[in-house]
Amino acid sequence: MSHSLNARCYSSPSNAIDKKPYYITSPIFYVNAAPHIGHLYTLILTDVLKRWQILQGRKAILCIGTDEHGMKIERAALKAGQDVRAFCDQNYKAFEVLAQRANIDNDHFIRTSEPDHRFAVQHFWLMLKERGYIYASKHEGWYAVSDETFYPASAVQLTLDPSTGRKFMASIETGKEVEWASENNYHFRLSAFKDRLLEYYESNPNFVVPTARMNDVVQAVTSGLEDLSVSRPVERLSWGIPVPDDETQTIYVWLDALINYLTKANYPFQIPGKEDAAGWPADCQVIGKDIVRFHCIYWPAFLLALDLPLPRQILTHAHWTLSHQKMSKSTGNVVNPFFALDRFGVEAMRYYLIHDGGIRDDADYENSYIIERYRKGLHGGLGNLASRIVRGKGWNIKKSVEQAVAGKAPAEGSLAGSHRILLMNLPGEVAAKFEALDSGAALKEIMNAIYAVRPTSTYGICTDDTLQTNRYMQHSQPWDLVNDLQESENLNSIIYLCAESLRICGILLQPYMPDTMSKLLNMLGVSPEARKYENTLLGSDFSYGKPLIELGRGTQGVLFPPLRSNS
């Protein structure tokens, strides 16, 4: 890789001068059941993407929340023997607490039962109706309460429950039970937007990430769109937002839910000329692959109908499995995220979920995988390097930095030269992965500079793993130079490159493990004002080296102490 990439990534990036805040959203979560590990993954994924923007010096806004309307919620409250409002008031708190426990830096937490959201939804409805996109009609079809959507006859099939022998009609796509419904309600003219949607997809080929799901969306729209039922009779669904000019109808839960992204962007009260001051259009909306149709077809059609800007990108991630089986609350095959956070710690779980989480393909959740990632990557990789450098006997980081400032470093061998090039290119490599919304690949790039995540380097410089800092230090053996005065410059040069590895990687890892990386940078003595992306240029900081905190002895002060249990 040429050095020009490094120079390019430090020129003023376009997003640094973009005046609009970076606006990122997670899907809002149903409150009919407790949070699971998939909710935690989505929250952490959005949080890492937001923190990356802040690292680059851009204001960023993260919106999360809960979806509290619909038949699914109404029936769950009835089953629990609770008033539906009290049920929601109780259950939303678990998601709010989960975000707090996972150190999610959200700016908004929306509840769709809040008055400001009700106003936004009803205003949106009236604008759709005023433009002629809503009409009354009889609707018949198969409705899935679990999915809160109608399915055409071609999308359902007769299914047998092997545990009970009961036969029922179910969605082919999700496997959820459907029930026949025939009712008078309102429809949205979705069919009128086929051509406009296809034109938008063609002009914005990266609208949906990854490409495979973009292709699926294009294929679905190309095959044709039917008008969409957007209300339910109040006698079937009363828990929701009423149609503003017809109290006999309740607004369809997905139309209601999707507008939450606008509500917290001050819709419909944007200041003329400053409509994007609160963030809209969203720069990135993160969703699970099971709700692609709603976000990538229905949502842009709704927005096009009112000539509102569409989100710039929608990141669709895959799911987590357990023992390679789909997680299911009904079978108990789920992972409690609070238990996982308590057992392994917040930062370890943030690391593991992004490291192993799937974007295109499902990932299998397994405690042994978490332990392996922790022991090799964090405890044995990053933590071990930090302890060896920061608390090593016989050298001083400050002196190594001062030698670099004075330009007294001796001529470098090929190994040190290759390691220097790796560190020069690393920020650009990481930025490219984030530009593609692949925070997992970015994490692996960073960790590969610390220890051997993969067996060979992809930089085209060296075909073995000696480029990783731990191996570089082991190969250079600075401890053998401690008592040789003639080797002091060589010693300081080795320590300086290793310290720079820690400093650069510590800055780049802040979006993933903010608290632990703050501790690492404090141990190195990096000023809080020198922890932005622009500071990841090799040799750009000559002021660090004196710890800002007590380093401690033994296990005290260790970045990643041994796990209490390895099983």
PDB file of N, CA and C in Angstrom, residues 398-442:
ATOM      1  N   LYS A 398       8.457   8.021  28.289  1.00  0.00           N
ATOM      2  CA  LYS A 398       8.722   9.456  28.089  1.00  0.00           C
ATOM      3  C   LYS A 398      10.077   9.667  27.438  1.00  0.00           C
ATOM      4  N   LYS A 399      11.080   8.914  27.863  1.00  0.00           N
ATOM      5  CA  LYS A 399      12.414   9.050  27.276  1.00  0.00           C
ATOM      6  C   LYS A 399      12.415   8.609  25.818  1.00  0.00           C
ATOM      7  N   SER A 400      11.651   7.565  25.508  1.00  0.00           N
ATOM      8  CA  SER A 400      11.600   7.095  24.118  1.00  0.00           C
ATOM      9  C   SER A 400      10.929   8.130  23.229  1.00  0.00           C
ATOM     10  N   VAL A 401       9.905   8.814  23.766  1.00  0.00           N
ATOM     11  CA  VAL A 401       9.223   9.867  22.998  1.00  0.00           C
ATOM     12  C   VAL A 401      10.168  11.053  22.803  1.00  0.00           C
ATOM     13  N   GLU A 402      10.893  11.414  23.850  1.00  0.00           N
ATOM     14  CA  GLU A 402      11.831  12.539  23.759  1.00  0.00           C
ATOM     15  C   GLU A 402      12.939  12.248  22.751  1.00  0.00           C
ATOM     16  N   GLN A 403      13.396  11.002  22.689  1.00  0.00           N
ATOM     17  CA  GLN A 403      14.409  10.641  21.708  1.00  0.00           C
ATOM     18  C   GLN A 403      13.860  10.805  20.289  1.00  0.00           C
ATOM     19  N   ALA A 404      12.593  10.413  20.099  1.00  0.00           N
ATOM     20  CA  ALA A 404      11.977  10.566  18.780  1.00  0.00           C
ATOM     21  C   ALA A 404      11.852  12.036  18.408  1.00  0.00           C
ATOM     22  N   VAL A 405      11.514  12.878  19.399  1.00  0.00           N
ATOM     23  CA  VAL A 405      11.416  14.322  19.162  1.00  0.00           C
ATOM     24  C   VAL A 405      12.772  14.886  18.737  1.00  0.00           C
ATOM     25  N   ALA A 406      13.819  14.410  19.403  1.00  0.00           N
ATOM     26  CA  ALA A 406      15.164  14.925  19.127  1.00  0.00           C
ATOM     27  C   ALA A 406      15.758  14.362  17.842  1.00  0.00           C
ATOM     28  N   GLY A 407      15.074  13.379  17.258  1.00  0.00           N
ATOM     29  CA  GLY A 407      15.567  12.787  16.015  1.00  0.00           C
ATOM     30  C   GLY A 407      16.814  11.955  16.209  1.00  0.00           C
ATOM     31  N   LYS A 408      16.973  11.351  17.378  1.00  0.00           N
ATOM     32  CA  LYS A 408      18.172  10.565  17.673  1.00  0.00           C
ATOM     33  C   LYS A 408      17.978   9.061  17.423  1.00  0.00           C
ATOM     34  N   ALA A 409      16.846   8.703  16.870  1.00  0.00           N
ATOM     35  CA  ALA A 409      16.602   7.292  16.648  1.00  0.00           C
ATOM     36  C   ALA A 409      17.603   6.723  15.660  1.00  0.00           C
ATOM     37  N   PRO A 410      18.123   5.538  15.928  1.00  0.00           N
ATOM     38  CA  PRO A 410      19.088   4.916  15.021  1.00  0.00           C
ATOM     39  C   PRO A 410      18.406   4.443  13.734  1.00  0.00           C
ATOM     40  N   ALA A 411      19.206   4.059  12.778  1.00  0.00           N
ATOM     41  CA  ALA A 411      18.660   3.534  11.526  1.00  0.00           C
ATOM     42  C   ALA A 411      17.831   2.288  11.812  1.00  0.00           C
ATOM     43  N   GLU A 412      16.657   2.202  11.197  1.00  0.00           N
ATOM     44  CA  GLU A 412      15.750   1.091  11.463  1.00  0.00           C
ATOM     45  C   GLU A 412      16.054  -0.104  10.569  1.00  0.00           C
ATOM     46  N   GLY A 413      15.851  -1.275  11.127  1.00  0.00           N
ATOM     47  CA  GLY A 413      15.933  -2.485  10.327  1.00  0.00           C
ATOM     48  C   GLY A 413      14.643  -2.681   9.554  1.00  0.00           C
ATOM     49  N   SER A 414      14.608  -3.720   8.752  1.00  0.00           N
ATOM     50  CA  SER A 414      13.432  -3.959   7.910  1.00  0.00           C
ATOM     51  C   SER A 414      12.185  -4.242   8.731  1.00  0.00           C
ATOM     52  N   LEU A 415      12.358  -4.922   9.886  1.00  0.00           N
ATOM     53  CA  LEU A 415      11.207  -5.262  10.712  1.00  0.00           C
ATOM     54  C   LEU A 415      10.568  -4.000  11.292  1.00  0.00           C
ATOM     55  N   ALA A 416      11.393  -3.103  11.845  1.00  0.00           N
ATOM     56  CA  ALA A 416      10.872  -1.850  12.389  1.00  0.00           C
ATOM     57  C   ALA A 416      10.274  -0.997  11.284  1.00  0.00           C
ATOM     58  N   GLY A 417      10.897  -0.974  10.122  1.00  0.00           N
ATOM     59  CA  GLY A 417      10.377  -0.198   9.005  1.00  0.00           C
ATOM     60  C   GLY A 417       9.018  -0.700   8.554  1.00  0.00           C
ATOM     61  N   SER A 418       8.869  -2.008   8.500  1.00  0.00           N
ATOM     62  CA  SER A 418       7.582  -2.584   8.111  1.00  0.00           C
ATOM     63  C   SER A 418       6.508  -2.277   9.151  1.00  0.00           C
ATOM     64  N   HIS A 419       6.899  -2.329  10.428  1.00  0.00           N
ATOM     65  CA  HIS A 419       5.934  -2.035  11.479  1.00  0.00           C
ATOM     66  C   HIS A 419       5.514  -0.565  11.430  1.00  0.00           C
ATOM     67  N   ARG A 420       6.438   0.289  11.136  1.00  0.00           N
ATOM     68  CA  ARG A 420       6.141   1.720  11.019  1.00  0.00           C
ATOM     69  C   ARG A 420       5.126   1.955   9.893  1.00  0.00           C
ATOM     70  N   ILE A 421       5.324   1.281   8.760  1.00  0.00           N
ATOM     71  CA  ILE A 421       4.396   1.441   7.634  1.00  0.00           C
ATOM     72  C   ILE A 421       3.010   0.930   8.002  1.00  0.00           C
ATOM     73  N   LEU A 422       2.950  -0.194   8.735  1.00  0.00           N
ATOM     74  CA  LEU A 422       1.661  -0.713   9.188  1.00  0.00           C
ATOM     75  C   LEU A 422       0.918   0.340  10.000  1.00  0.00           C
ATOM     76  N   LEU A 423       1.626   0.990  10.926  1.00  0.00           N
ATOM     77  CA  LEU A 423       0.986   1.993  11.780  1.00  0.00           C
ATOM     78  C   LEU A 423       0.587   3.231  10.983  1.00  0.00           C
ATOM     79  N   MET A 424       1.356   3.569   9.974  1.00  0.00           N
ATOM     80  CA  MET A 424       1.011   4.715   9.132  1.00  0.00           C
ATOM     81  C   MET A 424      -0.268   4.455   8.338  1.00  0.00           C
ATOM     82  N   ASN A 425      -0.441   3.229   7.888  1.00  0.00           N
ATOM     83  CA  ASN A 425      -1.591   2.895   7.050  1.00  0.00           C
ATOM     84  C   ASN A 425      -2.840   2.525   7.843  1.00  0.00           C
ATOM     85  N   LEU A 426      -2.651   2.148   9.100  1.00  0.00           N
ATOM     86  CA  LEU A 426      -3.764   1.624   9.886  1.00  0.00           C
ATOM     87  C   LEU A 426      -4.964   2.572   9.971  1.00  0.00           C
ATOM     88  N   PRO A 427      -4.811   3.853  10.303  1.00  0.00           N
ATOM     89  CA  PRO A 427      -5.992   4.717  10.400  1.00  0.00           C
ATOM     90  C   PRO A 427      -6.806   4.773   9.119  1.00  0.00           C
ATOM     91  N   GLY A 428      -6.126   4.825   7.976  1.00  0.00           N
ATOM     92  CA  GLY A 428      -6.837   4.853   6.709  1.00  0.00           C
ATOM     93  C   GLY A 428      -7.589   3.563   6.437  1.00  0.00           C
ATOM     94  N   GLU A 429      -6.976   2.433   6.796  1.00  0.00           N
ATOM     95  CA  GLU A 429      -7.638   1.142   6.629  1.00  0.00           C
ATOM     96  C   GLU A 429      -8.903   1.080   7.482  1.00  0.00           C
ATOM     97  N   VAL A 430      -8.802   1.547   8.708  1.00  0.00           N
ATOM     98  CA  VAL A 430      -9.947   1.524   9.619  1.00  0.00           C
ATOM     99  C   VAL A 430     -11.041   2.466   9.117  1.00  0.00           C
ATOM    100  N   ALA A 431     -10.662   3.642   8.674  1.00  0.00           N
ATOM    101  CA  ALA A 431     -11.634   4.613   8.164  1.00  0.00           C
ATOM    102  C   ALA A 431     -12.388   4.057   6.964  1.00  0.00           C
ATOM    103  N   ALA A 432     -11.687   3.338   6.103  1.00  0.00           N
ATOM    104  CA  ALA A 432     -12.329   2.754   4.919  1.00  0.00           C
ATOM    105  C   ALA A 432     -13.386   1.732   5.317  1.00  0.00           C
ATOM    106  N   LYS A 433     -13.104   0.952   6.359  1.00  0.00           N
ATOM    107  CA  LYS A 433     -14.070  -0.046   6.822  1.00  0.00           C
ATOM    108  C   LYS A 433     -15.295   0.645   7.429  1.00  0.00           C
ATOM    109  N   PHE A 434     -15.075   1.702   8.182  1.00  0.00           N
ATOM    110  CA  PHE A 434     -16.208   2.432   8.754  1.00  0.00           C
ATOM    111  C   PHE A 434     -17.022   3.125   7.666  1.00  0.00           C
ATOM    112  N   GLU A 435     -16.362   3.598   6.632  1.00  0.00           N
ATOM    113  CA  GLU A 435     -17.070   4.219   5.516  1.00  0.00           C
ATOM    114  C   GLU A 435     -18.033   3.212   4.892  1.00  0.00           C
ATOM    115  N   ALA A 436     -17.647   1.943   4.900  1.00  0.00           N
ATOM    116  CA  ALA A 436     -18.501   0.873   4.380  1.00  0.00           C
ATOM    117  C   ALA A 436     -19.460   0.344   5.444  1.00  0.00           C
ATOM    118  N   LEU A 437     -19.519   0.992   6.610  1.00  0.00           N
ATOM    119  CA  LEU A 437     -20.372   0.612   7.737  1.00  0.00           C
ATOM    120  C   LEU A 437     -20.029  -0.767   8.289  1.00  0.00           C
ATOM    121  N   ASP A 438     -18.784  -1.173   8.144  1.00  0.00           N
ATOM    122  CA  ASP A 438     -18.337  -2.490   8.631  1.00  0.00           C
ATOM    123  C   ASP A 438     -17.441  -2.306   9.847  1.00  0.00           C
ATOM    124  N   SER A 439     -18.067  -2.050  10.977  1.00  0.00           N
ATOM    125  CA  SER A 439     -17.302  -1.803  12.199  1.00  0.00           C
ATOM    126  C   SER A 439     -16.607  -3.057  12.691  1.00  0.00           C
ATOM    127  N   GLY A 440     -17.141  -4.233  12.361  1.00  0.00           N
ATOM    128  CA  GLY A 440     -16.487  -5.476  12.747  1.00  0.00           C
ATOM    129  C   GLY A 440     -15.166  -5.657  12.028  1.00  0.00           C
ATOM    130  N   ALA A 441     -15.148  -5.393  10.723  1.00  0.00           N
ATOM    131  CA  ALA A 441     -13.903  -5.492   9.954  1.00  0.00           C
ATOM    132  C   ALA A 441     -12.906  -4.436  10.409  1.00  0.00           C
ATOM    133  N   ALA A 442     -13.398  -3.250  10.770  1.00  0.00           N
ATOM    134  CA  ALA A 442     -12.515  -2.201  11.283  1.00  0.00           C
ATOM    135  C   ALA A 442     -11.861  -2.640  12.584  1.00  0.00           C
TER     136      ALA A 442
END
